[in-house]
C-alpha atoms as a printed R data frame, in Angstrom:
    type eleno elety resid chain resno       x       y       z
1   ATOM     1    CA   MET     A     1  78.887  50.353  57.739
2   ATOM     2    CA   SER     A     2  81.376  50.475  54.927
3   ATOM     3    CA   PRO     A     3  85.118  50.523  55.663
4   ATOM     4    CA   ALA     A     4  85.489  53.969  54.049
5   ATOM     5    CA   LEU     A     5  82.844  55.436  56.345
6   ATOM     6    CA   ALA     A     6  84.440  53.817  59.427
7   ATOM     7    CA   LEU     A     7  87.838  55.222  58.430
8   ATOM     8    CA   LEU     A     8  86.342  58.684  57.989
9   ATOM     9    CA   LEU     A     9  84.719  58.465  61.429
10  ATOM    10    CA   VAL     A    10  88.023  57.418  63.056
11  ATOM    11    CA   ARG     A    11  89.844  60.313  61.353
12  ATOM    12    CA   ALA     A    12  87.214  62.805  62.546
13  ATOM    13    CA   LEU     A    13  87.433  61.525  66.144
14  ATOM    14    CA   LEU     A    14  91.238  61.734  66.082
15  ATOM    15    CA   ALA     A    15  91.092  65.309  64.735
16  ATOM    16    CA   ILE     A    16  88.594  66.333  67.431
17  ATOM    17    CA   GLY     A    17  90.785  64.695  70.102
18  ATOM    18    CA   LEU     A    18  93.884  66.489  68.806
19  ATOM    19    CA   TYR     A    19  92.128  69.886  68.810
20  ATOM    20    CA   ALA     A    20  90.779  69.252  72.332
21  ATOM    21    CA   PHE     A    21  94.293  68.374  73.536
22  ATOM    22    CA   LEU     A    22  95.716  71.551  71.968
23  ATOM    23    CA   ALA     A    23  92.942  73.642  73.567
24  ATOM    24    CA   VAL     A    24  93.720  72.208  77.022
25  ATOM    25    CA   VAL     A    25  97.450  72.913  76.593
26  ATOM    26    CA   LEU     A    26  96.860  76.504  75.408
27  ATOM    27    CA   ILE     A    27  94.399  77.258  78.219
28  ATOM    28    CA   SER     A    28  96.877  75.873  80.757
29  ATOM    29    CA   LEU     A    29  99.703  78.029  79.357
30  ATOM    30    CA   TRP     A    30  97.457  81.102  79.335
31  ATOM    31    CA   ARG     A    31  96.495  80.576  83.012
32  ATOM    32    CA   ASP     A    32 100.136  80.109  84.027
33  ATOM    33    CA   GLN     A    33 101.097  83.303  82.190
34  ATOM    34    CA   ARG     A    34  98.328  85.290  83.919
35  ATOM    35    CA   LEU     A    35  99.341  83.904  87.319
36  ATOM    36    CA   ALA     A    36 103.001  84.760  86.737
37  ATOM    37    CA   ALA     A    37 102.106  88.295  85.655
38  ATOM    38    CA   SER     A    38  99.884  88.902  88.676
39  ATOM    39    CA   THR     A    39 102.489  87.656  91.182
40  ATOM    40    CA   ALA     A    40 105.454  89.414  89.600
41  ATOM    41    CA   ALA     A    41 107.529  91.498  91.965
42  ATOM    42    CA   PRO     A    42 107.123  95.236  91.588
43  ATOM    43    CA   PRO     A    43 109.813  96.981  89.593
44  ATOM    44    CA   MET     A    44 112.479  98.813  91.546
45  ATOM    45    CA   ALA     A    45 111.022 102.184  92.483
46  ATOM    46    CA   HIS     A    46 111.308 104.679  95.286
47  ATOM    47    CA   LEU     A    47 109.848 107.904  96.603
48  ATOM    48    CA   VAL     A    48 112.067 110.966  96.991
49  ATOM    49    CA   ARG     A    49 111.147 113.804  99.292
50  ATOM    50    CA   LEU     A    50 111.120 117.044  97.290
51  ATOM    51    CA   GLY     A    51 111.012 120.686  98.290
52  ATOM    52    CA   ALA     A    52 113.073 123.121 100.313
53  ATOM    53    CA   CYS     A    53 112.859 121.328 103.667
54  ATOM    54    CA   PRO     A    54 115.813 119.860 105.609
55  ATOM    55    CA   GLU     A    55 114.596 116.350 104.741
56  ATOM    56    CA   SER     A    56 114.645 117.078 100.994
57  ATOM    57    CA   GLY     A    57 116.370 114.276  99.104
58  ATOM    58    CA   GLU     A    58 115.361 111.591 101.596
59  ATOM    59    CA   SER     A    59 114.367 108.476  99.683
60  ATOM    60    CA   PHE     A    60 112.097 105.550 100.500
61  ATOM    61    CA   ALA     A    61 112.355 102.150  98.794
62  ATOM    62    CA   LEU     A    62 108.965 100.778  97.749
63  ATOM    63    CA   ALA     A    63 107.497  97.316  98.255
64  ATOM    64    CA   GLU     A    64 104.391  95.836  96.641
65  ATOM    65    CA   VAL     A    65 102.096  97.522  99.210
66  ATOM    66    CA   ASN     A    66 103.193 100.778 100.864
67  ATOM    67    CA   LEU     A    67 101.430 102.818 103.518
68  ATOM    68    CA   LEU     A    68 102.325 106.504 103.699
69  ATOM    69    CA   GLY     A    69 101.741 108.447 106.883
70  ATOM    70    CA   ARG     A    70 102.993 109.826 110.181
71  ATOM    71    CA   ALA     A    71 102.700 106.605 112.236
72  ATOM    72    CA   GLY     A    72 105.808 104.496 112.751
73  ATOM    73    CA   ASP     A    73 104.204 101.345 111.303
74  ATOM    74    CA   ASN     A    74 103.962 102.864 107.788
75  ATOM    75    CA   THR     A    75 106.283 101.741 105.007
76  ATOM    76    CA   VAL     A    76 106.948 105.437 104.308
77  ATOM    77    CA   ALA     A    77 106.921 107.202 107.677
78  ATOM    78    CA   ILE     A    78 106.771 110.998 107.301
79  ATOM    79    CA   ASP     A    79 107.199 113.122 110.411
80  ATOM    80    CA   ASP     A    80 105.071 116.135 109.527
81  ATOM    81    CA   PRO     A    81 101.986 117.484 111.356
82  ATOM    82    CA   THR     A    82 100.042 117.930 108.082
83  ATOM    83    CA   VAL     A    83 100.310 114.193 107.317
84  ATOM    84    CA   SER     A    84  97.706 111.833 108.812
85  ATOM    85    CA   SER     A    85  98.753 108.741 110.765
86  ATOM    86    CA   HIS     A    86  97.749 106.514 107.834
87  ATOM    87    CA   HIS     A    87  97.447 108.993 104.981
88  ATOM    88    CA   ALA     A    88  97.623 107.038 101.707
89  ATOM    89    CA   ARG     A    89  98.370 103.640 100.179
90  ATOM    90    CA   LEU     A    90 100.636 103.078  97.160
91  ATOM    91    CA   THR     A    91 100.237  99.573  95.697
92  ATOM    92    CA   PHE     A    92 101.809  97.797  92.734
93  ATOM    93    CA   ARG     A    93  99.022  95.776  91.105
94  ATOM    94    CA   SER     A    94  98.585  94.414  87.580
95  ATOM    95    CA   GLY     A    95 101.793  96.084  86.434
96  ATOM    96    CA   GLN     A    96 100.801  99.570  87.670
97  ATOM    97    CA   TRP     A    97 101.360 101.763  90.714
98  ATOM    98    CA   ILE     A    98  98.000 102.666  92.253
99  ATOM    99    CA   LEU     A    99  97.608 105.495  94.791
100 ATOM   100    CA   GLU     A   100  94.668 105.680  97.180
101 ATOM   101    CA   ASP     A   101  93.889 108.290  99.839
102 ATOM   102    CA   LEU     A   102  92.872 106.646 103.125
103 ATOM   103    CA   GLY     A   103  90.497 109.381 104.253
104 ATOM   104    CA   SER     A   104  93.202 111.809 105.324
105 ATOM   105    CA   ARG     A   105  92.274 115.199 106.752
106 ATOM   106    CA   ASN     A   106  94.588 117.273 104.518
107 ATOM   107    CA   GLY     A   107  94.146 115.206 101.357
108 ATOM   108    CA   THR     A   108  96.456 113.738  98.754
109 ATOM   109    CA   ARG     A   109  97.392 115.370  95.455
110 ATOM   110    CA   VAL     A   110  99.036 114.028  92.299
111 ATOM   111    CA   ASN     A   111 100.851 116.547  90.098
112 ATOM   112    CA   GLY     A   112  98.905 119.342  91.805
113 ATOM   113    CA   MET     A   113  95.459 117.753  91.321
114 ATOM   114    CA   ASP     A   114  93.333 116.535  94.254
115 ATOM   115    CA   LEU     A   115  93.085 112.762  94.452
116 ATOM   116    CA   GLU     A   116  89.550 111.395  94.561
117 ATOM   117    CA   GLY     A   117  89.303 107.621  94.939
118 ATOM   118    CA   VAL     A   118  92.163 105.661  93.401
119 ATOM   119    CA   LEU     A   119  94.527 106.730  90.640
120 ATOM   120    CA   VAL     A   120  97.217 105.040  88.558
121 ATOM   121    CA   VAL     A   121 100.527 106.892  88.972
122 ATOM   122    CA   THR     A   122 103.759 106.481  87.025
123 ATOM   123    CA   HIS     A   123 107.438 107.230  87.452
124 ATOM   124    CA   GLY     A   124 107.971 110.978  87.363
125 ATOM   125    CA   ASP     A   125 104.668 111.845  89.063
126 ATOM   126    CA   ASN     A   126 104.767 114.084  92.125
127 ATOM   127    CA   LEU     A   127 102.631 113.006  95.076
128 ATOM   128    CA   GLN     A   128 101.672 115.410  97.840
129 ATOM   129    CA   VAL     A   129 100.540 114.078 101.215
130 ATOM   130    CA   GLY     A   130  99.501 116.930 103.477
131 ATOM   131    CA   GLU     A   131 102.130 119.583 102.752
132 ATOM   132    CA   VAL     A   132 104.911 117.061 101.962
133 ATOM   133    CA   LEU     A   133 105.911 116.630  98.299
134 ATOM   134    CA   LEU     A   134 107.228 113.241  97.167
135 ATOM   135    CA   GLY     A   135 108.429 112.169  93.723
136 ATOM   136    CA   LEU     A   136 107.840 108.640  92.397
137 ATOM   137    CA   ARG     A   137 111.055 107.587  90.700
138 ATOM   138    CA   ALA     A   138 112.282 104.445  88.930
139 ATOM   139    CA   GLY     A   139 115.230 102.426  90.194
140 ATOM   140    CA   PRO     A   140 116.460 101.527  93.653
141 ATOM   141    CA   ALA     A   141 116.503 104.036  96.494
142 ATOM   142    CA   ALA     A   142 119.812 105.589  97.463
143 ATOM   143    CA   GLY     A   143 121.727 103.750 100.178
144 ATOM   144    CA   PRO     A   144 120.529 104.413 103.725
145 ATOM   145    CA   GLY     A   145 122.367 106.685 106.087
146 ATOM   146    CA   PRO     A   146 122.168 106.604 109.879
147 ATOM   147    CA   GLY     A   147 118.520 106.497 110.925
148 ATOM   148    CA   ARG     A   148 117.264 107.290 107.406
149 ATOM   149    CA   THR     A   149 116.074 105.315 104.440
150 ATOM   150    CA   GLY     A   150 118.033 107.199 101.837
151 ATOM   151    CA   ALA     A   151 120.855 109.530 101.046
152 ATOM   152    CA   GLY     A   152 120.173 113.209 101.131
153 ATOM   153    CA   PRO     A   153 121.129 116.315 102.998
154 ATOM   154    CA   SER     A   154 121.157 115.970 106.759
155 ATOM   155    CA   PRO     A   155 119.496 118.588 108.972
156 ATOM   156    CA   GLN     A   156 122.950 120.207 109.336
157 ATOM   157    CA   GLY     A   157 123.296 120.538 105.561
158 ATOM   158    CA   ARG     A   158 125.853 117.757 105.130
159 ATOM   159    CA   PHE     A   159 125.175 114.695 102.989
160 ATOM   160    CA   TRP     A   160 124.847 111.260 104.541
161 ATOM   161    CA   PRO     A   161 127.485 108.874 103.228
162 ATOM   162    CA   GLU     A   162 126.190 106.485 100.610
163 ATOM   163    CA   GLU     A   163 126.912 102.797 101.123
């Protein structure tokens, strides 16, 4: 084997090794980026109770996974007879809010349309569970008042103090 051919072979092996090293580094960075994106905390968002009821204006801070319903163990507990015990689930996944009806008797609607299966919802959408209308809004929920999760008119028509 001539020295020129040996030198060419060494150069080719070094180039292949360098490209393999760069591929491993890029794949590692790509995996870390995907993992960081999938475990990112949900953006600050809340639900606001809408309508002409005494509880209108009540707000509920949202976590990554939120259960909506009448039962006390729900993230968003709604005391209304038209709402099922575990009515719907609102989840932040892959950078999106996803709403799913949990087989409720009175159904779930988004912007007036019946929900079938799962649906991606965004800030500004209106969600209806039973006969209760809720608005998905960006930002933190208003400060809690006594026994409530947000500021809004009390049953006597006065506003809870914001903290």
